[in-house]
């Protein structure tokens, strides 16, 4: 819960303020005082009367009513101070900068819990402890630098880690990103990253609220809250990108099913982000590059024009864009002719458009305008550095002007971080945002071009036989017997090979005639059937049925024989694993040896819509095998998607399922049959 | 050919010198005059007598003898000036800065040829045209900035593009890389990147020559020269890394064989680099990061200790290193106990070692020394930014001291490009090299940890029946008939299914009995056998042989029937494609539908050693299938490698082969048989 007093306080007190701005309590007071805050500002320090020219009290009880308190005092003093503020001063927002809590051990953990309980009780927001604070256009309550100008509509940054928040800001500001709010949630005892996202969603105002939300997340405490609010924000036109650090060790937990062992909790994060429409980044650099791309007008297609004064970076950018699936389309001869007259002899107009090292600001302007008018181009990249001979002021001014007047996004690569440093600083001062390296921009554009908006959530509960299914699985624990599994498949309407359990030769012959060839015959009784020669594939004659029956029934511990239709065709699989907090991960892929060796699987979080299921199937590297290739019929993707959705519906109906494995599902065309099923409750 | 006069001239003349240092002729003279050059410096300008205080002549003929001439004059004047210099002034090195040659059209191309011929005739080096020049510790003959201090033993930078060379320098210098020489070869009419690498190899002196060579290459003109010299440099302890830009469009050229169509000229570059031991980078950023890693002591293992004052970057670095196959090993409890006493309460000693935001320079020093002594650690990464409260001078000094005294490489991440800018500048001034982003360092370390030194070249010509093979393939053109292909396999000693061509039922029975079941029967005559039902697989009884013979011989245009042993088992492939200049690319992978859909292939340049062949096989994603998986026997990798080497030997013997395809090769264990062979001469 985030209160108005945290966002727009009428009064702020810095508890533990100091004259020394090398100390957190000194720097925090300094930042608030020298920032945009216009309300009443107070300091608390037992030893001084006037700190940094701010009215100072000896202790909290002397303070007037305070909306927002910033605590920079030893950890062990925080709980009583917070209690006093909440109970006596009507304080509704507390930012605890102090460290020394749960990271120190159980005593710190206990103090954190007390703080959170107090804040909850008084309906106040608690940020931290162990954080750098909060900044927005109303106030900049942080104890660190840099303190950027906070601008409505700028990017929001929400971070688990204070130091990482600072480093992201440094990287972002030097590239020209602008921010409207920064939240550092620290140990997040009451307010976590997901709560801030909820707040940004619930208070969203077009034109004022951030359009881009960047996050650095160390642990996802409320995945469903993040999912819900991210989807809603995206529906309002926002974009979200995040680094989730701390990738878990794959296979850290034992899994009963075959597919389960391939899934880990980092995949749950991946699936959550994809479902929520959050772009996942691997580093501070990728996150800020994504933020910089999103600070431009929306890119609506994959076709990029590159205007450069130097060949090399244009070629490298073309390489990264083309290999990643974007296009740097060659301009038609006619178009090129129009442009060529404007440029120096030797300039290349094919795209990349190379205006040469001697190219002027006027030529650059003409090229940008030219590309902005082209129907065959969706976005423009300008590359302009300097060999150090003369100033780039004019060219950078032209870029800013064209960015303001053109309809298409104009991304800027400014590689001359030494030769054109002053001009670049001015470019940023005037509101420009730039990329230093073409490869970094290229990858961010690819990330953007691959972005797929989240799928609408679907209504659930379409399974037939819901009551019977619930009854069948009621109170079951651990691994479910395969005959129960097959019964479940029948109730769900998922095909599976028909089978008969028999114990005489005559029954075997009857079963074979009823089920039809080819057949599989298995001994019933022994645990490891294959090891005792208890499985026979591809039985195609009555004579073979007879012979195999005799042999199988003679195996030690044989209680009978199972005669089963043998499936042929392509093998695929569907797997399920429950991830605490996230719900079920559903995976699909090729079955059998393919999945084991080549790990060609796709996954998402349940519930799964038909669109999502088809998207997963079509994203498999081996999708062409499913479509049918080299004259071999594949499997209907519609039918495969339908089975995935049925499994998803089952998980909604029976969330107690921990793991589930349909592996393999075999068939051709519209026939797809689950040969084996493993379920763990 | 690079002359001593280019490297260490006794006299330099700048032709087209100017008083205006915003012009190339002005800046070039300025840079030479204000650099380390100690010999005779002269200027040529028809209109001035004394430019920038340098003795100036009206024309070239008035000059004294000149070792190195730098030309900054219009393109059309260059040829006569070069002629005059070479013929009259004994000039042995000419750097042509001027642009306006082949990039302008045929006239410029002709002038380039004339220049190159003149230089060759007089055994002089010609650099350019259209370049920024050359820098080394003796002289800095470039018309651009920055002009760094050139240090013996520093990195060498060789670039096709002048502007890219400047941008790489700017990125590198700001990170702290030091350089010993910079060559910008421009249009490279005489001297190309490969020639410079040859020169660096032939003049290599330990302790003085560069240990690291960074290259930006737009086109590889002499692949074999690059291969030879890169290998030799690596043998002397050097390391090479390069960006090769301009990735060709895959499938641009039509290929006759199946595998040929999957290979493109960019793969030839890849294969060349791998064979030569050159680390391939995708961008300026990756190239300079690699250069920065190589400026540290050699990393001899995969185990990294991370010492940080902020949790986030440590976690992100751990993520990228661990997922890429390096290790951030947890320190044992005993080791941690030793360290914990030295640090503040709450510090983490598990690795990453987090000394907390309040961690001191002394604590950092203790941690670095501690890790330097650990047997379980191969390299150390220090992460140290600043929240902007106090100076980092002490901590950065400690890092530099420890880098000088420790045995292990200590890589430094300095993320605070705003808060700690001054301290970072000082760190670089004192010889430090740093990374701004942990992900960038992580990826460079992964690149380094995966580095495999090039394989020794092998002697060739081990094939049996060399004369017969040459005779068999002599004067053949285009696609080779399959029976010739099979005869070739027999001569090479590559297994293939045995077959018989028959025309009576009796012959069919005899053939079946001789070859053994299972068999394949094919009609001979019709072109599209499958379409007319002319291929029967898996014939296993004499009765079936009889029936199928009758049917096949009855097909329209049937001239006979082929009876052939049917192979079973795993399918693999070997493919060959000739790439002009590079020689033959040899590829291997899984055969059949796998290679088509999943593109799981590996490739290298011929000739291939056994070690290389095994390395390729083991790098396949599907290697586990070749090893044998899920109870299915695989294929002996030794046998597979032997066939690859035989194909390689064939290519040495008959280099006229353009494409070759053994697809599939089928078998199990030590049996591997080429079912089909396609050869194009």
mmCIF file of N, CA and C in Angstrom, chain A residues 22 27 104 143-146 163-164 166-167 170 174 216 218 243 245-247 282-286 310 312-313 315-316 319 345-346 387-389 415-419 436-439 592-594 596-598 621 624-625 629-630, chain B residues 22 27 104 143-146 163-164 166-167 170 174 216 218 243 245-247 282-286 310 312-313 315-316 319 345-346 387-390 415-419 436-439 592-594 596-598 621 624-625 630:
data_model
loop_
_atom_site.group_PDB
_atom_site.id
_atom_site.type_symbol
_atom_site.label_atom_id
_atom_site.label_comp_id
_atom_site.label_asym_id
_atom_site.label_seq_id
_atom_site.Cartn_x
_atom_site.Cartn_y
_atom_site.Cartn_z
ATOM 1 N N UNK A 22 28.758 13.837 3.877
ATOM 2 C CA UNK A 22 29.323 12.522 3.530
ATOM 3 C C UNK A 22 28.610 11.410 4.295
ATOM 4 N N UNK A 27 23.430 13.830 3.730
ATOM 5 C CA UNK A 27 23.173 13.905 2.291
ATOM 6 C C UNK A 27 21.672 13.885 1.995
ATOM 7 N N UNK A 104 21.613 -8.970 8.929
ATOM 8 C CA UNK A 104 22.490 -9.208 10.083
ATOM 9 C C UNK A 104 22.118 -10.464 10.856
ATOM 10 N N UNK A 143 19.664 9.550 -0.203
ATOM 11 C CA UNK A 143 20.921 9.983 0.439
ATOM 12 C C UNK A 143 22.115 9.829 -0.500
ATOM 13 N N UNK A 144 21.817 9.639 -1.786
ATOM 14 C CA UNK A 144 22.889 9.385 -2.754
ATOM 15 C C UNK A 144 22.857 10.444 -3.855
ATOM 16 N N UNK A 145 23.857 10.442 -4.699
ATOM 17 C CA UNK A 145 23.790 11.135 -5.973
ATOM 18 C C UNK A 145 23.855 10.049 -7.046
ATOM 19 N N UNK A 146 23.549 10.341 -8.285
ATOM 20 C CA UNK A 146 23.054 11.616 -8.796
ATOM 21 C C UNK A 146 21.564 11.815 -8.483
ATOM 22 N N UNK A 163 22.284 0.193 -4.292
ATOM 23 C CA UNK A 163 23.491 0.491 -5.062
ATOM 24 C C UNK A 163 23.234 0.270 -6.544
ATOM 25 N N UNK A 164 22.531 -0.831 -6.877
ATOM 26 C CA UNK A 164 22.246 -1.098 -8.283
ATOM 27 C C UNK A 164 21.386 0.014 -8.863
ATOM 28 N N UNK A 166 21.519 3.136 -8.010
ATOM 29 C CA UNK A 166 22.439 4.244 -8.298
ATOM 30 C C UNK A 166 23.187 3.989 -9.599
ATOM 31 N N UNK A 167 23.695 2.757 -9.767
ATOM 32 C CA UNK A 167 24.503 2.456 -10.956
ATOM 33 C C UNK A 167 23.639 2.507 -12.229
ATOM 34 N N UNK A 170 23.187 6.156 -13.027
ATOM 35 C CA UNK A 170 24.387 6.769 -13.617
ATOM 36 C C UNK A 170 24.497 6.410 -15.091
ATOM 37 N N UNK A 174 23.619 9.357 -18.089
ATOM 38 C CA UNK A 174 24.679 9.771 -19.005
ATOM 39 C C UNK A 174 24.289 9.494 -20.451
ATOM 40 N N UNK A 216 14.674 -3.447 -11.395
ATOM 41 C CA UNK A 216 15.728 -4.393 -11.036
ATOM 42 C C UNK A 216 15.184 -5.195 -9.858
ATOM 43 N N UNK A 218 15.365 -8.571 -7.294
ATOM 44 C CA UNK A 218 16.173 -9.689 -6.792
ATOM 45 C C UNK A 218 15.319 -10.882 -6.410
ATOM 46 N N UNK A 243 15.336 -6.437 -15.103
ATOM 47 C CA UNK A 243 16.358 -7.440 -14.816
ATOM 48 C C UNK A 243 15.877 -8.215 -13.600
ATOM 49 N N UNK A 245 17.609 -10.765 -11.250
ATOM 50 C CA UNK A 245 18.901 -11.410 -11.012
ATOM 51 C C UNK A 245 18.733 -12.586 -10.075
ATOM 52 N N UNK A 246 19.808 -13.353 -9.935
ATOM 53 C CA UNK A 246 19.759 -14.516 -9.052
ATOM 54 C C UNK A 246 19.082 -15.690 -9.721
ATOM 55 N N UNK A 247 19.611 -16.094 -10.876
ATOM 56 C CA UNK A 247 19.060 -17.220 -11.618
ATOM 57 C C UNK A 247 19.346 -18.494 -10.821
ATOM 58 N N UNK A 282 19.190 -8.713 -19.300
ATOM 59 C CA UNK A 282 20.212 -9.452 -18.569
ATOM 60 C C UNK A 282 21.149 -8.577 -17.757
ATOM 61 N N UNK A 283 21.111 -7.285 -17.979
ATOM 62 C CA UNK A 283 22.122 -6.435 -17.354
ATOM 63 C C UNK A 283 21.619 -5.007 -17.255
ATOM 64 N N UNK A 284 22.371 -4.217 -16.473
ATOM 65 C CA UNK A 284 22.071 -2.782 -16.384
ATOM 66 C C UNK A 284 22.133 -2.154 -17.769
ATOM 67 N N UNK A 285 23.135 -2.544 -18.542
ATOM 68 C CA UNK A 285 23.298 -1.965 -19.875
ATOM 69 C C UNK A 285 22.106 -2.259 -20.767
ATOM 70 N N UNK A 286 21.632 -3.510 -20.761
ATOM 71 C CA UNK A 286 20.478 -3.862 -21.588
ATOM 72 C C UNK A 286 19.220 -3.139 -21.115
ATOM 73 N N UNK A 310 30.034 7.386 -41.391
ATOM 74 C CA UNK A 310 31.175 6.462 -41.334
ATOM 75 C C UNK A 310 30.662 5.065 -41.659
ATOM 76 N N UNK A 312 31.827 1.815 -41.257
ATOM 77 C CA UNK A 312 31.935 0.671 -40.341
ATOM 78 C C UNK A 312 30.757 0.479 -39.403
ATOM 79 N N UNK A 313 30.406 1.473 -38.593
ATOM 80 C CA UNK A 313 29.298 1.268 -37.644
ATOM 81 C C UNK A 313 27.984 0.967 -38.361
ATOM 82 N N UNK A 315 27.677 -0.752 -41.147
ATOM 83 C CA UNK A 315 27.722 -2.164 -41.529
ATOM 84 C C UNK A 315 27.480 -3.060 -40.306
ATOM 85 N N UNK A 316 28.118 -2.722 -39.195
ATOM 86 C CA UNK A 316 27.939 -3.548 -37.989
ATOM 87 C C UNK A 316 26.482 -3.528 -37.518
ATOM 88 N N UNK A 319 24.500 -5.699 -39.791
ATOM 89 C CA UNK A 319 24.750 -7.110 -39.447
ATOM 90 C C UNK A 319 23.851 -7.567 -38.301
ATOM 91 N N UNK A 345 29.834 13.621 -53.958
ATOM 92 C CA UNK A 345 30.183 12.515 -54.824
ATOM 93 C C UNK A 345 30.814 11.402 -53.985
ATOM 94 N N UNK A 346 30.423 10.185 -54.268
ATOM 95 C CA UNK A 346 30.985 9.057 -53.525
ATOM 96 C C UNK A 346 30.114 8.632 -52.357
ATOM 97 N N UNK A 387 36.071 12.700 -36.004
ATOM 98 C CA UNK A 387 37.499 12.386 -35.984
ATOM 99 C C UNK A 387 38.299 13.410 -35.188
ATOM 100 N N UNK A 388 37.605 14.395 -34.636
ATOM 101 C CA UNK A 388 38.306 15.365 -33.791
ATOM 102 C C UNK A 388 38.807 16.590 -34.537
ATOM 103 N N UNK A 389 38.301 16.821 -35.737
ATOM 104 C CA UNK A 389 38.760 17.992 -36.495
ATOM 105 C C UNK A 389 37.921 19.228 -36.201
ATOM 106 N N UNK A 415 29.223 7.773 -31.212
ATOM 107 C CA UNK A 415 30.339 6.944 -30.742
ATOM 108 C C UNK A 415 31.522 7.724 -30.192
ATOM 109 N N UNK A 416 31.590 9.041 -30.459
ATOM 110 C CA UNK A 416 32.816 9.772 -30.114
ATOM 111 C C UNK A 416 32.774 10.305 -28.698
ATOM 112 N N UNK A 417 32.920 9.379 -27.750
ATOM 113 C CA UNK A 417 32.789 9.756 -26.345
ATOM 114 C C UNK A 417 33.948 10.627 -25.874
ATOM 115 N N UNK A 418 35.031 10.684 -26.649
ATOM 116 C CA UNK A 418 36.123 11.603 -26.307
ATOM 117 C C UNK A 418 36.105 12.826 -27.218
ATOM 118 N N UNK A 419 36.118 12.590 -28.530
ATOM 119 C CA UNK A 419 36.226 13.705 -29.480
ATOM 120 C C UNK A 419 35.025 14.648 -29.443
ATOM 121 N N UNK A 436 25.922 4.595 -27.372
ATOM 122 C CA UNK A 436 27.335 4.736 -27.719
ATOM 123 C C UNK A 436 27.735 3.693 -28.764
ATOM 124 N N UNK A 437 27.128 2.498 -28.665
ATOM 125 C CA UNK A 437 27.568 1.366 -29.494
ATOM 126 C C UNK A 437 26.402 0.868 -30.334
ATOM 127 N N UNK A 438 26.634 0.686 -31.626
ATOM 128 C CA UNK A 438 25.582 0.268 -32.552
ATOM 129 C C UNK A 438 25.046 -1.117 -32.212
ATOM 130 N N UNK A 439 25.906 -1.980 -31.649
ATOM 131 C CA UNK A 439 25.476 -3.337 -31.328
ATOM 132 C C UNK A 439 24.468 -3.321 -30.175
ATOM 133 N N UNK A 592 10.277 -37.855 -26.569
ATOM 134 C CA UNK A 592 11.317 -38.860 -26.694
ATOM 135 C C UNK A 592 12.708 -38.277 -26.606
ATOM 136 N N UNK A 593 13.564 -38.854 -27.415
ATOM 137 C CA UNK A 593 14.968 -38.541 -27.364
ATOM 138 C C UNK A 593 15.252 -37.082 -27.749
ATOM 139 N N UNK A 594 14.370 -36.502 -28.560
ATOM 140 C CA UNK A 594 14.567 -35.124 -28.996
ATOM 141 C C UNK A 594 14.613 -34.177 -27.811
ATOM 142 N N UNK A 596 15.084 -34.807 -24.733
ATOM 143 C CA UNK A 596 16.135 -35.086 -23.771
ATOM 144 C C UNK A 596 17.471 -34.521 -24.253
ATOM 145 N N UNK A 597 17.763 -34.719 -25.513
ATOM 146 C CA UNK A 597 19.071 -34.329 -26.037
ATOM 147 C C UNK A 597 19.071 -32.864 -26.487
ATOM 148 N N UNK A 598 18.057 -32.472 -27.194
ATOM 149 C CA UNK A 598 18.110 -31.152 -27.828
ATOM 150 C C UNK A 598 17.364 -30.082 -27.042
ATOM 151 N N UNK A 621 11.825 -25.009 -32.178
ATOM 152 C CA UNK A 621 12.775 -25.100 -33.288
ATOM 153 C C UNK A 621 12.328 -26.187 -34.249
ATOM 154 N N UNK A 624 8.791 -27.299 -37.731
ATOM 155 C CA UNK A 624 8.622 -27.845 -39.077
ATOM 156 C C UNK A 624 8.334 -29.336 -39.052
ATOM 157 N N UNK A 625 8.844 -30.037 -38.047
ATOM 158 C CA UNK A 625 8.539 -31.467 -37.932
ATOM 159 C C UNK A 625 7.070 -31.652 -37.579
ATOM 160 N N UNK A 629 7.411 -32.596 -42.555
ATOM 161 C CA UNK A 629 8.560 -32.221 -43.368
ATOM 162 C C UNK A 629 9.102 -33.439 -44.073
ATOM 163 N N UNK A 630 9.761 -33.213 -45.178
ATOM 164 C CA UNK A 630 10.374 -34.283 -45.959
ATOM 165 C C UNK A 630 9.388 -35.417 -46.233
ATOM 166 N N UNK B 22 41.914 22.202 -38.412
ATOM 167 C CA UNK B 22 40.620 21.554 -38.667
ATOM 168 C C UNK B 22 40.647 20.822 -40.004
ATOM 169 N N UNK B 27 46.031 18.957 -39.277
ATOM 170 C CA UNK B 27 46.008 18.117 -38.067
ATOM 171 C C UNK B 27 47.110 17.060 -38.115
ATOM 172 N N UNK B 104 34.754 6.270 -55.505
ATOM 173 C CA UNK B 104 34.144 7.222 -56.440
ATOM 174 C C UNK B 104 33.835 6.599 -57.792
ATOM 175 N N UNK B 143 45.672 12.044 -38.819
ATOM 176 C CA UNK B 143 45.067 13.392 -38.894
ATOM 177 C C UNK B 143 43.876 13.533 -37.958
ATOM 178 N N UNK B 144 43.742 12.591 -37.018
ATOM 179 C CA UNK B 144 42.574 12.588 -36.132
ATOM 180 C C UNK B 144 43.023 12.665 -34.680
ATOM 181 N N UNK B 145 42.072 12.835 -33.798
ATOM 182 C CA UNK B 145 42.303 12.585 -32.384
ATOM 183 C C UNK B 145 41.411 11.402 -32.005
ATOM 184 N N UNK B 146 41.592 10.773 -30.878
ATOM 185 C CA UNK B 146 42.661 11.021 -29.903
ATOM 186 C C UNK B 146 43.993 10.407 -30.349
ATOM 187 N N UNK B 163 37.248 5.720 -39.606
ATOM 188 C CA UNK B 163 36.342 6.243 -38.577
ATOM 189 C C UNK B 163 36.138 5.198 -37.479
ATOM 190 N N UNK B 164 35.967 3.933 -37.888
ATOM 191 C CA UNK B 164 35.771 2.879 -36.892
ATOM 192 C C UNK B 164 37.001 2.763 -35.999
ATOM 193 N N UNK B 166 38.911 5.209 -35.111
ATOM 194 C CA UNK B 166 38.802 6.303 -34.135
ATOM 195 C C UNK B 166 37.815 5.923 -33.027
ATOM 196 N N UNK B 167 36.661 5.391 -33.422
ATOM 197 C CA UNK B 167 35.629 5.076 -32.417
ATOM 198 C C UNK B 167 36.097 3.953 -31.482
ATOM 199 N N UNK B 170 38.481 5.540 -29.052
ATOM 200 C CA UNK B 170 37.795 6.332 -28.017
ATOM 201 C C UNK B 170 37.218 5.434 -26.933
ATOM 202 N N UNK B 174 39.101 5.209 -23.094
ATOM 203 C CA UNK B 174 38.356 5.637 -21.913
ATOM 204 C C UNK B 174 38.218 4.503 -20.901
ATOM 205 N N UNK B 216 39.684 -4.674 -36.856
ATOM 206 C CA UNK B 216 38.370 -4.454 -37.441
ATOM 207 C C UNK B 216 38.538 -4.679 -38.946
ATOM 208 N N UNK B 218 36.841 -5.373 -42.773
ATOM 209 C CA UNK B 218 35.638 -5.329 -43.619
ATOM 210 C C UNK B 218 35.659 -6.390 -44.704
ATOM 211 N N UNK B 243 36.684 -8.023 -35.131
ATOM 212 C CA UNK B 243 35.335 -7.887 -35.687
ATOM 213 C C UNK B 243 35.479 -8.049 -37.192
ATOM 214 N N UNK B 245 33.045 -7.414 -40.146
ATOM 215 C CA UNK B 245 31.701 -6.923 -40.430
ATOM 216 C C UNK B 245 31.294 -7.268 -41.849
ATOM 217 N N UNK B 246 30.030 -7.027 -42.153
ATOM 218 C CA UNK B 246 29.532 -7.338 -43.484
ATOM 219 C C UNK B 246 29.236 -8.813 -43.641
ATOM 220 N N UNK B 247 28.361 -9.321 -42.792
ATOM 221 C CA UNK B 247 27.981 -10.729 -42.846
ATOM 222 C C UNK B 247 27.168 -10.948 -44.113
ATOM 223 N N UNK B 282 31.530 -9.276 -32.031
ATOM 224 C CA UNK B 282 30.431 -8.751 -32.830
ATOM 225 C C UNK B 282 30.374 -7.237 -32.896
ATOM 226 N N UNK B 283 31.143 -6.567 -32.065
ATOM 227 C CA UNK B 283 30.968 -5.114 -31.969
ATOM 228 C C UNK B 283 32.226 -4.476 -31.416
ATOM 229 N N UNK B 284 32.271 -3.142 -31.557
ATOM 230 C CA UNK B 284 33.363 -2.390 -30.952
ATOM 231 C C UNK B 284 33.441 -2.670 -29.464
ATOM 232 N N UNK B 285 32.278 -2.705 -28.810
ATOM 233 C CA UNK B 285 32.245 -2.924 -27.370
ATOM 234 C C UNK B 285 32.839 -4.276 -26.985
ATOM 235 N N UNK B 286 32.457 -5.313 -27.717
ATOM 236 C CA UNK B 286 32.995 -6.644 -27.418
ATOM 237 C C UNK B 286 34.497 -6.704 -27.680
ATOM 238 N N UNK B 310 28.585 -4.000 -3.268
ATOM 239 C CA UNK B 310 27.155 -3.868 -3.573
ATOM 240 C C UNK B 310 26.650 -5.201 -4.088
ATOM 241 N N UNK B 312 23.886 -6.315 -5.852
ATOM 242 C CA UNK B 312 23.294 -6.492 -7.171
ATOM 243 C C UNK B 312 24.267 -6.859 -8.284
ATOM 244 N N UNK B 313 25.276 -6.033 -8.534
ATOM 245 C CA UNK B 313 26.185 -6.350 -9.631
ATOM 246 C C UNK B 313 26.893 -7.691 -9.434
ATOM 247 N N UNK B 315 25.588 -10.335 -8.019
ATOM 248 C CA UNK B 315 24.637 -11.384 -8.405
ATOM 249 C C UNK B 315 24.520 -11.465 -9.925
ATOM 250 N N UNK B 316 24.444 -10.309 -10.581
ATOM 251 C CA UNK B 316 24.308 -10.328 -12.040
ATOM 252 C C UNK B 316 25.541 -10.937 -12.703
ATOM 253 N N UNK B 319 25.359 -14.612 -12.267
ATOM 254 C CA UNK B 319 24.389 -15.177 -13.219
ATOM 255 C C UNK B 319 25.028 -15.421 -14.585
ATOM 256 N N UNK B 345 30.134 -6.600 10.434
ATOM 257 C CA UNK B 345 29.039 -7.524 10.673
ATOM 258 C C UNK B 345 28.034 -7.414 9.521
ATOM 259 N N UNK B 346 27.562 -8.549 9.060
ATOM 260 C CA UNK B 346 26.592 -8.542 7.976
ATOM 261 C C UNK B 346 27.230 -8.746 6.611
ATOM 262 N N UNK B 387 28.064 5.636 -4.008
ATOM 263 C CA UNK B 387 26.756 6.293 -3.907
ATOM 264 C C UNK B 387 26.899 7.819 -3.920
ATOM 265 N N UNK B 388 28.120 8.303 -4.013
ATOM 266 C CA UNK B 388 28.312 9.745 -4.120
ATOM 267 C C UNK B 388 28.514 10.443 -2.782
ATOM 268 N N UNK B 389 28.829 9.659 -1.726
ATOM 269 C CA UNK B 389 29.028 10.286 -0.409
ATOM 270 C C UNK B 389 30.474 10.706 -0.192
ATOM 271 N N UNK B 390 31.400 9.823 -0.561
ATOM 272 C CA UNK B 390 32.811 10.154 -0.335
ATOM 273 C C UNK B 390 33.660 9.590 -1.467
ATOM 274 N N UNK B 415 31.331 0.913 -11.793
ATOM 275 C CA UNK B 415 30.057 1.301 -12.407
ATOM 276 C C UNK B 415 29.702 2.781 -12.251
ATOM 277 N N UNK B 416 30.398 3.491 -11.363
ATOM 278 C CA UNK B 416 29.942 4.853 -11.041
ATOM 279 C C UNK B 416 30.561 5.874 -11.967
ATOM 280 N N UNK B 417 30.074 5.876 -13.213
ATOM 281 C CA UNK B 417 30.657 6.754 -14.228
ATOM 282 C C UNK B 417 30.343 8.220 -13.968
ATOM 283 N N UNK B 418 29.395 8.507 -13.097
ATOM 284 C CA UNK B 418 29.155 9.906 -12.721
ATOM 285 C C UNK B 418 29.732 10.186 -11.334
ATOM 286 N N UNK B 419 29.337 9.391 -10.345
ATOM 287 C CA UNK B 419 29.739 9.672 -8.962
ATOM 288 C C UNK B 419 31.246 9.569 -8.741
ATOM 289 N N UNK B 436 32.730 -1.089 -17.238
ATOM 290 C CA UNK B 436 31.643 -0.336 -16.616
ATOM 291 C C UNK B 436 30.514 -1.275 -16.210
ATOM 292 N N UNK B 437 30.284 -2.320 -17.011
ATOM 293 C CA UNK B 437 29.114 -3.181 -16.801
ATOM 294 C C UNK B 437 29.565 -4.617 -16.552
ATOM 295 N N UNK B 438 29.032 -5.230 -15.523
ATOM 296 C CA UNK B 438 29.431 -6.588 -15.142
ATOM 297 C C UNK B 438 29.084 -7.606 -16.222
ATOM 298 N N UNK B 439 28.022 -7.351 -16.973
ATOM 299 C CA UNK B 439 27.596 -8.293 -18.010
ATOM 300 C C UNK B 439 28.608 -8.301 -19.154
ATOM 301 N N UNK B 592 19.785 -36.439 -42.318
ATOM 302 C CA UNK B 592 18.346 -36.506 -42.528
ATOM 303 C C UNK B 592 17.623 -35.284 -42.038
ATOM 304 N N UNK B 593 16.466 -35.549 -41.488
ATOM 305 C CA UNK B 593 15.561 -34.482 -41.116
ATOM 306 C C UNK B 593 16.133 -33.586 -40.005
ATOM 307 N N UNK B 594 17.035 -34.166 -39.204
ATOM 308 C CA UNK B 594 17.613 -33.403 -38.103
ATOM 309 C C UNK B 594 18.354 -32.180 -38.610
ATOM 310 N N UNK B 596 18.185 -30.750 -41.448
ATOM 311 C CA UNK B 596 17.355 -29.832 -42.197
ATOM 312 C C UNK B 596 16.570 -28.919 -41.260
ATOM 313 N N UNK B 597 15.998 -29.519 -40.240
ATOM 314 C CA UNK B 597 15.120 -28.753 -39.352
ATOM 315 C C UNK B 597 15.908 -28.070 -38.236
ATOM 316 N N UNK B 598 16.819 -28.783 -37.632
ATOM 317 C CA UNK B 598 17.433 -28.245 -36.419
ATOM 318 C C UNK B 598 18.791 -27.608 -36.679
ATOM 319 N N UNK B 621 25.227 -30.313 -30.823
ATOM 320 C CA UNK B 621 24.216 -30.360 -29.751
ATOM 321 C C UNK B 621 23.741 -31.791 -29.568
ATOM 322 N N UNK B 624 25.187 -36.351 -27.867
ATOM 323 C CA UNK B 624 24.748 -37.476 -27.027
ATOM 324 C C UNK B 624 24.103 -38.576 -27.851
ATOM 325 N N UNK B 625 23.466 -38.202 -28.959
ATOM 326 C CA UNK B 625 22.871 -39.226 -29.822
ATOM 327 C C UNK B 625 23.970 -40.030 -30.500
ATOM 328 N N UNK B 630 19.525 -43.245 -24.396
ATOM 329 C CA UNK B 630 18.253 -43.934 -24.161
ATOM 330 C C UNK B 630 18.310 -45.379 -24.669
#
